[in-house]
Amino acid sequence: MTARAYALSDGNSFYCSCERVFDARLARVPVIVLSNNDGCAIARTPEAKALGIGMGDPWFKIRDLCKAKGVRVYSSNYALYGDMSARVNAVYRDFSPRIEVYSIDESFLDISDVRVADRVTLARDMRETVRAWTGIPTCVGIGATKTLAKLANHVAKKNPELGGVCDLTDPAAYDHWMARIPPEDIWGVGPANARKLGALGCESAADVRDLDTRAVRKAMTVVGERLVRELRGEACLDLEEVAATRKGCAVTRSFSDRVEDRATMEQAVAAHATRLGEKLRREGLGTDHVTVFFHTSEHDRTRPQRSVSTVVTLPESSNDTLVLVKAALHGVRRTWRDGFRYSKAGVVTTDLLPLHASQRAMPGLGQLDREQGAALMAALDACNRRFGRGAVVPAAAGLATKREWSTKFEMRSPRYTTRLEEIPVVAA
Amino acid sequence: MQVHGITIGFPIPLPLLTRPVRAGFPSPADDFVEEEIDLQRLLIVNRPATFLVRVAGDSMVGARLFDGDLAVVDRSLTPRNGDIVVVDVDGERSFKVWRRQGPRITLHFANPRFPEYRLAPDALVKVWGVVSGSVCARRRCE
């Protein structure tokens, strides 16, 4: 078997880069993108990082700085980022038939079939093509394992003089960088494992690689042993080309303002259950129970606190929105108490199974009318595909435009690539 | 490429043959059912590199790109003499006609009523994409 080689390509400040593609005035100014509800900074351009804006900095803490320094601030525009991500991955597929879309802005590519001498050239060509076609700047790391590819990507990112590409299958580069990367920068090493590795005397990735596998297994289980093997270049993790079947699914949102009345809570939970139904139907999955939760915020320390989580069991598996909404509302009604300022609610399921494989209830003993329900849901999904998500919803969920509790996107840019009425307008 | 006289909206599959009627004899056309004409495929050659942009203004009418049209912009194309491009000049994005005279590249309006387009000598110029097609709606559907 020939030695394997993986590339990890990811978009630089991906969300910010997406905004820059469509607004020429953002080219050299600091840009940040905020999380849902405009909570905190989740993407920053180098100019914004240079101003001291950190990953996850709360918006209310950096608001004045951003205003003073002319930082352009955006709410998350996931319709745009998702579309741009699909475009970038389409380009990757021209360079390797085997790719794993690891997250919205990162993908692994199997480049084992590319000659060793040609790998860097391929990576540079791919970067330039992605940049030209989609406008997104990327960095590419190459390694004999996914862990090493991820490490190489980290090196490419932190060292601009490399021109956005680092190849750790090159022995000289491997020796050079392994000795210089601290253990906490290795993929999968969190603060807890970093402490354990420090206790084992590791100061660099090279030190981790040279650990005795038995010793590391004792300290960090098989996960640690796999890490050491991957750093040595023994591939333990292959590409996951097809996303594993979902085991659970959750729809949770923070409220834009605190919710104190039951009617608003019911509407929010019904809307979450509606979205849950859409997600399950898209994958042909069903569930026989839903967990409904809602709680107050720890930021309201002076106020009474309450956290509720309740499981509602269905007579048989379903992905029918009306069934899920009814169950979710039941969950709210039986646990509701006035006098609290709730900050977040969600609907969660676990143990999902393909609907057709699930056991049916006895007729007359809770069996649901799946045929009629399925036809109605198919019509509902078709309407929402055609007229946009949220066009047709159960009355209990309320119309999307009238929801006062729903997520804040006050500074969202237009959905340039997915809505005809929001496409870029260019002067002629 | 220009497509005239269609309503805006993607995708627009146009069936070549109607579906056979259920009752009676099978339609003699059954054996000749073709795929639908896909305007999307006609207009968009390189999908990941192609973006739709709305035209605002009259400076390109001489190049048959009209106010309100949808321009199909392909970022994978290299501009050739006479192409319409979307170009960023000092952070301002606009449509221009792209010309090469020897080593010199110039940008132009395409409207005889406009004065000659003048580029500041130190202007920062970057081509965003090349217009590969346009959709001109003859009757807006509201």
mmCIF file with all atom_site columns, C-alpha atoms in Angstrom, chain A residues 213-306:
data_model
loop_
_atom_site.group_PDB
_atom_site.id
_atom_site.type_symbol
_atom_site.label_atom_id
_atom_site.label_alt_id
_atom_site.label_comp_id
_atom_site.label_asym_id
_atom_site.label_entity_id
_atom_site.label_seq_id
_atom_site.pdbx_PDB_ins_code
_atom_site.Cartn_x
_atom_site.Cartn_y
_atom_site.Cartn_z
_atom_site.occupancy
_atom_site.B_iso_or_equiv
_atom_site.pdbx_formal_charge
_atom_site.auth_seq_id
_atom_site.auth_comp_id
_atom_site.auth_asym_id
_atom_site.auth_atom_id
_atom_site.pdbx_PDB_model_num
ATOM 1  C CA . THR A 1 213 ? 2.173   4.501  23.405 1.00 0.00 ? 213 THR A CA 1
ATOM 2  C CA . ARG A 1 214 ? 1.401   2.451  26.511 1.00 0.00 ? 214 ARG A CA 1
ATOM 3  C CA . ALA A 1 215 ? 2.172   5.351  28.812 1.00 0.00 ? 215 ALA A CA 1
ATOM 4  C CA . VAL A 1 216 ? -0.008  7.696  26.795 1.00 0.00 ? 216 VAL A CA 1
ATOM 5  C CA . ARG A 1 217 ? -2.861  5.178  26.667 1.00 0.00 ? 217 ARG A CA 1
ATOM 6  C CA . LYS A 1 218 ? -2.745  4.969  30.454 1.00 0.00 ? 218 LYS A CA 1
ATOM 7  C CA . ALA A 1 219 ? -2.893  8.737  30.813 1.00 0.00 ? 219 ALA A CA 1
ATOM 8  C CA . MET A 1 220 ? -5.237  9.601  27.950 1.00 0.00 ? 220 MET A CA 1
ATOM 9  C CA . THR A 1 221 ? -6.940  6.332  26.893 1.00 0.00 ? 221 THR A CA 1
ATOM 10 C CA . VAL A 1 222 ? -6.934  5.083  23.293 1.00 0.00 ? 222 VAL A CA 1
ATOM 11 C CA . VAL A 1 223 ? -7.647  8.614  22.116 1.00 0.00 ? 223 VAL A CA 1
ATOM 12 C CA . GLY A 1 224 ? -4.164  9.633  23.247 1.00 0.00 ? 224 GLY A CA 1
ATOM 13 C CA . GLU A 1 225 ? -2.585  6.574  21.675 1.00 0.00 ? 225 GLU A CA 1
ATOM 14 C CA . ARG A 1 226 ? -4.283  7.338  18.356 1.00 0.00 ? 226 ARG A CA 1
ATOM 15 C CA . LEU A 1 227 ? -3.007  10.912 18.560 1.00 0.00 ? 227 LEU A CA 1
ATOM 16 C CA . VAL A 1 228 ? 0.592   9.709  18.986 1.00 0.00 ? 228 VAL A CA 1
ATOM 17 C CA . ARG A 1 229 ? 0.265   7.255  16.092 1.00 0.00 ? 229 ARG A CA 1
ATOM 18 C CA . GLU A 1 230 ? -1.225  9.910  13.828 1.00 0.00 ? 230 GLU A CA 1
ATOM 19 C CA . LEU A 1 231 ? 1.629   12.294 14.652 1.00 0.00 ? 231 LEU A CA 1
ATOM 20 C CA . ARG A 1 232 ? 4.061   9.516  13.671 1.00 0.00 ? 232 ARG A CA 1
ATOM 21 C CA . GLY A 1 233 ? 2.351   9.320  10.296 1.00 0.00 ? 233 GLY A CA 1
ATOM 22 C CA . GLU A 1 234 ? 0.312   6.136  10.885 1.00 0.00 ? 234 GLU A CA 1
ATOM 23 C CA . ALA A 1 235 ? -3.150  6.982  9.571  1.00 0.00 ? 235 ALA A CA 1
ATOM 24 C CA . CYS A 1 236 ? -5.765  5.925  12.152 1.00 0.00 ? 236 CYS A CA 1
ATOM 25 C CA . LEU A 1 237 ? -8.549  8.205  10.905 1.00 0.00 ? 237 LEU A CA 1
ATOM 26 C CA . ASP A 1 238 ? -9.861  7.895  7.366  1.00 0.00 ? 238 ASP A CA 1
ATOM 27 C CA . LEU A 1 239 ? -12.053 10.364 5.528  1.00 0.00 ? 239 LEU A CA 1
ATOM 28 C CA . GLU A 1 240 ? -15.717 10.343 6.455  1.00 0.00 ? 240 GLU A CA 1
ATOM 29 C CA . GLU A 1 241 ? -17.085 11.032 3.017  1.00 0.00 ? 241 GLU A CA 1
ATOM 30 C CA . VAL A 1 242 ? -20.695 10.350 3.912  1.00 0.00 ? 242 VAL A CA 1
ATOM 31 C CA . ALA A 1 243 ? -21.940 12.074 7.021  1.00 0.00 ? 243 ALA A CA 1
ATOM 32 C CA . ALA A 1 244 ? -22.806 9.473  9.635  1.00 0.00 ? 244 ALA A CA 1
ATOM 33 C CA . THR A 1 245 ? -26.526 9.024  10.173 1.00 0.00 ? 245 THR A CA 1
ATOM 34 C CA . ARG A 1 246 ? -27.675 11.499 12.743 1.00 0.00 ? 246 ARG A CA 1
ATOM 35 C CA . LYS A 1 247 ? -28.207 9.985  16.179 1.00 0.00 ? 247 LYS A CA 1
ATOM 36 C CA . GLY A 1 248 ? -29.868 13.006 17.682 1.00 0.00 ? 248 GLY A CA 1
ATOM 37 C CA . CYS A 1 249 ? -31.167 16.356 16.640 1.00 0.00 ? 249 CYS A CA 1
ATOM 38 C CA . ALA A 1 250 ? -31.691 19.573 18.534 1.00 0.00 ? 250 ALA A CA 1
ATOM 39 C CA . VAL A 1 251 ? -33.264 22.913 17.734 1.00 0.00 ? 251 VAL A CA 1
ATOM 40 C CA . THR A 1 252 ? -32.454 25.463 20.408 1.00 0.00 ? 252 THR A CA 1
ATOM 41 C CA . ARG A 1 253 ? -32.372 29.246 20.400 1.00 0.00 ? 253 ARG A CA 1
ATOM 42 C CA . SER A 1 254 ? -31.733 32.055 22.821 1.00 0.00 ? 254 SER A CA 1
ATOM 43 C CA . PHE A 1 255 ? -34.526 34.605 22.924 1.00 0.00 ? 255 PHE A CA 1
ATOM 44 C CA . SER A 1 256 ? -33.743 38.104 21.706 1.00 0.00 ? 256 SER A CA 1
ATOM 45 C CA . ASP A 1 257 ? -35.451 39.369 24.890 1.00 0.00 ? 257 ASP A CA 1
ATOM 46 C CA . ARG A 1 258 ? -36.456 37.472 28.015 1.00 0.00 ? 258 ARG A CA 1
ATOM 47 C CA . VAL A 1 259 ? -39.765 35.576 27.788 1.00 0.00 ? 259 VAL A CA 1
ATOM 48 C CA . GLU A 1 260 ? -42.123 35.704 30.760 1.00 0.00 ? 260 GLU A CA 1
ATOM 49 C CA . ASP A 1 261 ? -45.498 34.576 29.373 1.00 0.00 ? 261 ASP A CA 1
ATOM 50 C CA . ARG A 1 262 ? -46.632 31.110 28.447 1.00 0.00 ? 262 ARG A CA 1
ATOM 51 C CA . ALA A 1 263 ? -48.139 32.029 25.062 1.00 0.00 ? 263 ALA A CA 1
ATOM 52 C CA . THR A 1 264 ? -44.817 33.334 23.751 1.00 0.00 ? 264 THR A CA 1
ATOM 53 C CA . MET A 1 265 ? -42.954 30.315 25.117 1.00 0.00 ? 265 MET A CA 1
ATOM 54 C CA . GLU A 1 266 ? -45.459 27.976 23.467 1.00 0.00 ? 266 GLU A CA 1
ATOM 55 C CA . GLN A 1 267 ? -45.026 29.738 20.154 1.00 0.00 ? 267 GLN A CA 1
ATOM 56 C CA . ALA A 1 268 ? -41.242 29.507 20.349 1.00 0.00 ? 268 ALA A CA 1
ATOM 57 C CA . VAL A 1 269 ? -41.279 25.829 21.274 1.00 0.00 ? 269 VAL A CA 1
ATOM 58 C CA . ALA A 1 270 ? -43.817 25.076 18.518 1.00 0.00 ? 270 ALA A CA 1
ATOM 59 C CA . ALA A 1 271 ? -41.554 26.834 16.007 1.00 0.00 ? 271 ALA A CA 1
ATOM 60 C CA . HIS A 1 272 ? -38.566 24.774 17.189 1.00 0.00 ? 272 HIS A CA 1
ATOM 61 C CA . ALA A 1 273 ? -40.616 21.566 16.895 1.00 0.00 ? 273 ALA A CA 1
ATOM 62 C CA . THR A 1 274 ? -41.610 22.625 13.366 1.00 0.00 ? 274 THR A CA 1
ATOM 63 C CA . ARG A 1 275 ? -37.981 23.062 12.392 1.00 0.00 ? 275 ARG A CA 1
ATOM 64 C CA . LEU A 1 276 ? -37.140 19.729 14.038 1.00 0.00 ? 276 LEU A CA 1
ATOM 65 C CA . GLY A 1 277 ? -39.775 18.022 11.879 1.00 0.00 ? 277 GLY A CA 1
ATOM 66 C CA . GLU A 1 278 ? -38.264 19.542 8.728  1.00 0.00 ? 278 GLU A CA 1
ATOM 67 C CA . LYS A 1 279 ? -34.795 18.315 9.683  1.00 0.00 ? 279 LYS A CA 1
ATOM 68 C CA . LEU A 1 280 ? -35.975 14.788 10.480 1.00 0.00 ? 280 LEU A CA 1
ATOM 69 C CA . ARG A 1 281 ? -38.027 14.475 7.274  1.00 0.00 ? 281 ARG A CA 1
ATOM 70 C CA . ARG A 1 282 ? -35.097 15.593 5.160  1.00 0.00 ? 282 ARG A CA 1
ATOM 71 C CA . GLU A 1 283 ? -33.161 12.581 6.422  1.00 0.00 ? 283 GLU A CA 1
ATOM 72 C CA . GLY A 1 284 ? -36.062 10.153 6.630  1.00 0.00 ? 284 GLY A CA 1
ATOM 73 C CA . LEU A 1 285 ? -35.648 9.817  10.392 1.00 0.00 ? 285 LEU A CA 1
ATOM 74 C CA . GLY A 1 286 ? -38.242 9.594  13.123 1.00 0.00 ? 286 GLY A CA 1
ATOM 75 C CA . THR A 1 287 ? -38.392 9.819  16.904 1.00 0.00 ? 287 THR A CA 1
ATOM 76 C CA . ASP A 1 288 ? -40.696 8.466  19.579 1.00 0.00 ? 288 ASP A CA 1
ATOM 77 C CA . HIS A 1 289 ? -39.922 11.116 22.183 1.00 0.00 ? 289 HIS A CA 1
ATOM 78 C CA . VAL A 1 290 ? -39.060 14.780 22.362 1.00 0.00 ? 290 VAL A CA 1
ATOM 79 C CA . THR A 1 291 ? -37.285 16.576 25.173 1.00 0.00 ? 291 THR A CA 1
ATOM 80 C CA . VAL A 1 292 ? -38.487 20.119 25.746 1.00 0.00 ? 292 VAL A CA 1
ATOM 81 C CA . PHE A 1 293 ? -36.327 22.446 27.800 1.00 0.00 ? 293 PHE A CA 1
ATOM 82 C CA . PHE A 1 294 ? -36.311 26.105 28.767 1.00 0.00 ? 294 PHE A CA 1
ATOM 83 C CA . HIS A 1 295 ? -34.386 28.035 31.356 1.00 0.00 ? 295 HIS A CA 1
ATOM 84 C CA . THR A 1 296 ? -33.546 31.428 32.794 1.00 0.00 ? 296 THR A CA 1
ATOM 85 C CA . SER A 1 297 ? -30.196 33.127 32.290 1.00 0.00 ? 297 SER A CA 1
ATOM 86 C CA . GLU A 1 298 ? -27.282 33.054 34.695 1.00 0.00 ? 298 GLU A CA 1
ATOM 87 C CA . HIS A 1 299 ? -26.706 36.672 33.700 1.00 0.00 ? 299 HIS A CA 1
ATOM 88 C CA . ASP A 1 300 ? -29.902 37.538 35.631 1.00 0.00 ? 300 ASP A CA 1
ATOM 89 C CA . ARG A 1 301 ? -28.275 36.511 38.897 1.00 0.00 ? 301 ARG A CA 1
ATOM 90 C CA . THR A 1 302 ? -30.483 38.686 41.059 1.00 0.00 ? 302 THR A CA 1
ATOM 91 C CA . ARG A 1 303 ? -33.654 37.106 39.640 1.00 0.00 ? 303 ARG A CA 1
ATOM 92 C CA . PRO A 1 304 ? -35.142 33.731 40.575 1.00 0.00 ? 304 PRO A CA 1
ATOM 93 C CA . GLN A 1 305 ? -33.634 30.963 38.471 1.00 0.00 ? 305 GLN A CA 1
ATOM 94 C CA . ARG A 1 306 ? -35.405 28.012 36.903 1.00 0.00 ? 306 ARG A CA 1
#
